[in-house]
Steps between C-alpha positions, in 0.01 A plus 500: 500500500470415873210622702524844657588538858246677694549747791246683717605777741279554797460772773212612713322740255688458168556880466840554660752209533380231264450721194852632548628140535307383190621793297856463606495123442353559147761748419780280641403199283446732201843649539646147508316414181295229680175697533324260254565212734298655779132585584504755787214666701430633842196477732377595850417304808206732561234650265514872613670643188378261225499672160717788611836599368792495745568775744630813325826458698548146363425630148738796540780265628458263209487788248823643656676167437364434158268212606183499288176410685135509389341230717219549759440339838334156519453257791664157504279208405522137591558419131820705518666248729481241216562736216825657623828315567622762758296728716710757690385674819665818631493436870418234758141604530457441120658172533260396771198607297635317186561178693135536644350569149688232304276210394636159630749356250522822285816516285624862565807535709427764769815711535601800711638739228749637736663172562671551160666832610875445511523774755267294735233765524217244519191720572373745235316734734163657402564872424127582453465710817829676458489882460755494214622272220820373650344161601392460140859558383626254759236241371630573144866437595399181690306376200795546269723298721240227572410471132869444408552281808196279413603463131854404608343241743295355211803478285674282768177300576502259203176356634311805394708658231698226335233314292786408262671318788203293600383390147679171521265387768187475279616245244 
């Protein structure tokens, strides 16, 4: 059994966007029957909401789409950068913060989640201050597209996904 691939989803506070991205990605791999090949979590850049469940609008949006979620917010640690294979930010500010926080030589690939949206909608905007839940719904739809897009990208990228194809190198 090959080692699990590990993905961490990051946003500013870990109560709006990254829980939705984490929940959707988990459901996507489960629906494809590859859930057992993945370890998935989410975390915050900042520590304001540590230990809290997601915003009720995020929970409502996930419930509406049958996405189970029971995690609580935590802050990213320097160990995360070597534990995870992929760390996804939601916007450019997240990416700047991740690049600043990453220890030298750490193994995680830091990726903008929206880069995998086939519709080219690169930024997953923070809906925290919105007066309604429509931004959370948009985040859900973007997460669905990006999850599928990323997994398709992995399928093509033999370097990451095709261990079978690179076995002959280690004889």
